[in-house]
PDB file of C-alpha atoms in Angstrom:
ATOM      1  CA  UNK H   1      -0.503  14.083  -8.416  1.00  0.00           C
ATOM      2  CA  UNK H   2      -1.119  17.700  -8.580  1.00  0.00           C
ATOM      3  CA  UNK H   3       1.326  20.342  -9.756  1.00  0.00           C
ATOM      4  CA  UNK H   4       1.077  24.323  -9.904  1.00  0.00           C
ATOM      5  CA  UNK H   5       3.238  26.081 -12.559  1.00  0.00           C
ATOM      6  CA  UNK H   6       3.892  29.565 -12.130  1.00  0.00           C
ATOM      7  CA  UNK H   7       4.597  32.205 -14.722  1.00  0.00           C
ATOM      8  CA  UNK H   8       5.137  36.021 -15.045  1.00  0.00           C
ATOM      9  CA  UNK H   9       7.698  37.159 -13.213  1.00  0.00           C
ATOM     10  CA  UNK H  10      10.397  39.660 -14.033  1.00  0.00           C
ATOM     11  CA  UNK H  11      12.321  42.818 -13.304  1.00  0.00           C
ATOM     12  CA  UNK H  12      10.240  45.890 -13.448  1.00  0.00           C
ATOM     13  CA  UNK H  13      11.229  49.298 -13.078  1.00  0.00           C
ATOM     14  CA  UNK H  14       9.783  51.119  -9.475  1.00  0.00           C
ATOM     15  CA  UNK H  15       5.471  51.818 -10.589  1.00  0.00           C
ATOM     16  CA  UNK H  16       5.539  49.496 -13.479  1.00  0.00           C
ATOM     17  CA  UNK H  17       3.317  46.459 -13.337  1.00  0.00           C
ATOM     18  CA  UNK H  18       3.175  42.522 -13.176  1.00  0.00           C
ATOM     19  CA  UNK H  19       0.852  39.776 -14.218  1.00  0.00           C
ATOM     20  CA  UNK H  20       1.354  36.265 -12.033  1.00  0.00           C
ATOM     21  CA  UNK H  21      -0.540  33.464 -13.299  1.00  0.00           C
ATOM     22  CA  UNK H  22      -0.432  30.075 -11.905  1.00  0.00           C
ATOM     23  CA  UNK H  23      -2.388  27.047 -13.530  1.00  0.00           C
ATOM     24  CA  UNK H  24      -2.609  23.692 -11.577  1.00  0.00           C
ATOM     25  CA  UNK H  25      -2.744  20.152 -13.323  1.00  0.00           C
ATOM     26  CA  UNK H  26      -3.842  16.609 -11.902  1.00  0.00           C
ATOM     27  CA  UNK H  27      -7.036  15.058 -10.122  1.00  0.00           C
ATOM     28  CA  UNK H  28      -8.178  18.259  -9.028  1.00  0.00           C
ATOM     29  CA  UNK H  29     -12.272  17.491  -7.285  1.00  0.00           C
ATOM     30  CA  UNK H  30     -12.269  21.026  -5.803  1.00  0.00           C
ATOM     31  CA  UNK H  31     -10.539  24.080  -5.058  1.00  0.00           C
ATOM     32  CA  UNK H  32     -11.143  25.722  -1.761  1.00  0.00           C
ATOM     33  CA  UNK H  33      -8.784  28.745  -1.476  1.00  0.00           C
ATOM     34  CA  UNK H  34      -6.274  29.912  -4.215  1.00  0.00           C
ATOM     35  CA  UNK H  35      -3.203  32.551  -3.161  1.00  0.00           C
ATOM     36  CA  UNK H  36      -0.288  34.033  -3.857  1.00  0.00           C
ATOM     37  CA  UNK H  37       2.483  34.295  -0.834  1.00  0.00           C
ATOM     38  CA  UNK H  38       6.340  35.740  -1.261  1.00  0.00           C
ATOM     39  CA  UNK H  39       9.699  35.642   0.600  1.00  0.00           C
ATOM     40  CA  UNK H  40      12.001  37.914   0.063  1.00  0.00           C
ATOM     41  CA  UNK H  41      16.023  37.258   1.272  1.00  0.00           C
ATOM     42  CA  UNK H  42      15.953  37.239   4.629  1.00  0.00           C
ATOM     43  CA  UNK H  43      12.623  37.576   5.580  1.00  0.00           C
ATOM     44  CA  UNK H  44       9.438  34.958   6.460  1.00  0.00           C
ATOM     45  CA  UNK H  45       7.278  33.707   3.687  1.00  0.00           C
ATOM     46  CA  UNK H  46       4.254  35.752   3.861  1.00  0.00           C
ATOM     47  CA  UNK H  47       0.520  36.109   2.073  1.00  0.00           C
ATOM     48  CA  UNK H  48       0.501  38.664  -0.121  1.00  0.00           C
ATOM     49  CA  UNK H  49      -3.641  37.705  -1.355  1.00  0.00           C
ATOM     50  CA  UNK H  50      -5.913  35.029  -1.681  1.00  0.00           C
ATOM     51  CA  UNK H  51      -9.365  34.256  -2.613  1.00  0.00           C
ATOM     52  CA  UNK H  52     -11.862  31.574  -1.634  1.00  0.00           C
ATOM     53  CA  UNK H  53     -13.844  29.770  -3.737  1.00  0.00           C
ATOM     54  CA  UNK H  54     -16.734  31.768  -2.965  1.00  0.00           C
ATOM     55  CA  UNK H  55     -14.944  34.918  -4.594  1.00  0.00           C
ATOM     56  CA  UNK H  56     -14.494  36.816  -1.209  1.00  0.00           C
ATOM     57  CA  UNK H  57     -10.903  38.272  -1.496  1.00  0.00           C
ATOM     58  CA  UNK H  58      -7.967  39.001   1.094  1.00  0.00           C
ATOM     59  CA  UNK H  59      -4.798  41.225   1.220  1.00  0.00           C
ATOM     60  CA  UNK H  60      -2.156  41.895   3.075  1.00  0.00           C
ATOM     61  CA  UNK H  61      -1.955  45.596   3.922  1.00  0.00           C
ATOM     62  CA  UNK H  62       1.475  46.622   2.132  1.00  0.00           C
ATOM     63  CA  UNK H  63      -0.401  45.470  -1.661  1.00  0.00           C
ATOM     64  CA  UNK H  64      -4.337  46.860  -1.096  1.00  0.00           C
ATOM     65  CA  UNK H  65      -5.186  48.820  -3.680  1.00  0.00           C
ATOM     66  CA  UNK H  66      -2.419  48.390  -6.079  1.00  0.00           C
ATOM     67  CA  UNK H  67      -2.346  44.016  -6.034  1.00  0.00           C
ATOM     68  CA  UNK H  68      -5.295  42.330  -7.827  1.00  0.00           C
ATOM     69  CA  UNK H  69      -6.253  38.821  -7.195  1.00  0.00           C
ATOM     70  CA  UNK H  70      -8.535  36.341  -8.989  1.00  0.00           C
ATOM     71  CA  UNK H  71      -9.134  32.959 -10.096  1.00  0.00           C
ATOM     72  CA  UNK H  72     -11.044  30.573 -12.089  1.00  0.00           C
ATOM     73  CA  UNK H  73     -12.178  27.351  -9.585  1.00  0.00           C
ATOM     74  CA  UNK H  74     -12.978  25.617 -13.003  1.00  0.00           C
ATOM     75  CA  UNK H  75      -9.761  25.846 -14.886  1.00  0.00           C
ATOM     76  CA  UNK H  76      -7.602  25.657 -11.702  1.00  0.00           C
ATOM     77  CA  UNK H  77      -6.035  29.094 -12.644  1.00  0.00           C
ATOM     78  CA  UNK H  78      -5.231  32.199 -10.451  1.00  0.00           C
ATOM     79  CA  UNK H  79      -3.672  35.174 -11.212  1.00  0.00           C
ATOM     80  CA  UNK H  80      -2.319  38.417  -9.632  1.00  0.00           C
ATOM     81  CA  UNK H  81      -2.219  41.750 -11.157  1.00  0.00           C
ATOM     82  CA  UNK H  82       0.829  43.730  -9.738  1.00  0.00           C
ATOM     83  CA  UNK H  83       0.718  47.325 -10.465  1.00  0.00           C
ATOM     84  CA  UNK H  84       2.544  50.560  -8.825  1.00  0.00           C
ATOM     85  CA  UNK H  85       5.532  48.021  -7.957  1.00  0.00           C
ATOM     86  CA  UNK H  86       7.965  48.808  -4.882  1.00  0.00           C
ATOM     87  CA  UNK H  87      11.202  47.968  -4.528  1.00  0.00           C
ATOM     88  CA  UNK H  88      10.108  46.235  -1.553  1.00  0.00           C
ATOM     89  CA  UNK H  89       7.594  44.109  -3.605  1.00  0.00           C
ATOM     90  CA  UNK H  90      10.870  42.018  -4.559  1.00  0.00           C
ATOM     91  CA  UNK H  91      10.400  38.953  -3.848  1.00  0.00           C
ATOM     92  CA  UNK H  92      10.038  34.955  -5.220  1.00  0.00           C
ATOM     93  CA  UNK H  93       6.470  34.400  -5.562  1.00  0.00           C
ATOM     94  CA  UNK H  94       4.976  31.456  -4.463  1.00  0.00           C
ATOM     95  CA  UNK H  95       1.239  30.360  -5.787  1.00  0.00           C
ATOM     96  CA  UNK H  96      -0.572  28.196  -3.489  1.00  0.00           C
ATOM     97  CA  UNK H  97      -3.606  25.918  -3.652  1.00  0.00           C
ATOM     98  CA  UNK H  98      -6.015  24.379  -1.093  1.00  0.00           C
ATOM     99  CA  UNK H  99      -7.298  21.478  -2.776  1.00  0.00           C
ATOM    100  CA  UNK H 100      -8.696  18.209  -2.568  1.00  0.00           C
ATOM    101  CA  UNK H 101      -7.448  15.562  -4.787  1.00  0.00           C
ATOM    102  CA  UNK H 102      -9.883  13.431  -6.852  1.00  0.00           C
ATOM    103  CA  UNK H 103     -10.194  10.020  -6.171  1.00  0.00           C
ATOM    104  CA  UNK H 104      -9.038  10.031  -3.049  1.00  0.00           C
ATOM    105  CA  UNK H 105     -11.048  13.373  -1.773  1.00  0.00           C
ATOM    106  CA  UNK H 106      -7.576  13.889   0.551  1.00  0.00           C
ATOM    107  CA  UNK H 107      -7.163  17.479   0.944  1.00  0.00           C
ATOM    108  CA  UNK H 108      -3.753  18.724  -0.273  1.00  0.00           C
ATOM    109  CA  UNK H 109      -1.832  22.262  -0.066  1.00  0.00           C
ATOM    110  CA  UNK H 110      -0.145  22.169  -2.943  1.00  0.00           C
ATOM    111  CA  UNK H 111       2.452  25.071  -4.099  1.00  0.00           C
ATOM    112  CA  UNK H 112       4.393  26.242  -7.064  1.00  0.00           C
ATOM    113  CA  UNK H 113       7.946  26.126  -7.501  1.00  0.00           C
ATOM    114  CA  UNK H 114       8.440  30.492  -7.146  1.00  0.00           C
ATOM    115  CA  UNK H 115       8.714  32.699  -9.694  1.00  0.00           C
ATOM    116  CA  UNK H 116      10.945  35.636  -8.846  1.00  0.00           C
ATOM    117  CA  UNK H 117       9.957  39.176  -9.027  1.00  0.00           C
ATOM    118  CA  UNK H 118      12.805  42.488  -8.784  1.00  0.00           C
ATOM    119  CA  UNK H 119      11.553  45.942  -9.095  1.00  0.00           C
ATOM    120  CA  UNK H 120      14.199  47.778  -9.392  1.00  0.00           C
ATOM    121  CA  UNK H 121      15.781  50.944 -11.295  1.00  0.00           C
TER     122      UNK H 121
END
């Protein structure tokens, strides 16, 4: 069994800055994409960044250039650097992992349980 634990959120005040991190335990044989996705109230779950394990990097247009994604494929770790937070960057946080379990090789997308973020004044 494979579990992701999340930590880092917070309230922040409007351009402050965040650090997710999300470690994963369990048969883990290989990681092929670690990411970060939110929901806010109201609104679809979305991807806010995620990187493969070949390093390449992806973002969704509202966080380029102030959200910083990376991750270690050995210790099953990935973290995102929030900085120049928006109120509209409020959200729960959800870390996500596209893995495949040892063992059985079965491939499994496997998130965390949220971790909520509120920038706010």
């Amino acid at each position: 069994q494979v579990q992701l634990v999340e930590s880092g959120g917070g309230l922040v005040q409007p351009g402050g800055s965040l650090r997710l991190s999300c470690a994963a335990s369990g048969s883990i044989f290989s990681i092929d994409t670690m990411g970060w996705y939110r929901q806010a109230p109201g609104k679809q779950r979305e991807l806010v960044a995620a990187i493969t394990s070949g390093g390449g990097t992806n973002y969704a247009d509202s966080v380029k250039g102030r959200f910083t994604i990376s991750g270690d494929n050995a210790k099953a770790t990935v973290s995102l650097q929030m900085d120049s937070l928006k109120p509209e960057d409020s959200a729960v946080y959800y870390c996500n992992q596209i893995l495949i379990v040892a063992g059985t090789y079965e491939a499994l997308d496997a998130w965390g349980q949220g971790t909520l973020v509120t920038v706010s004044s």
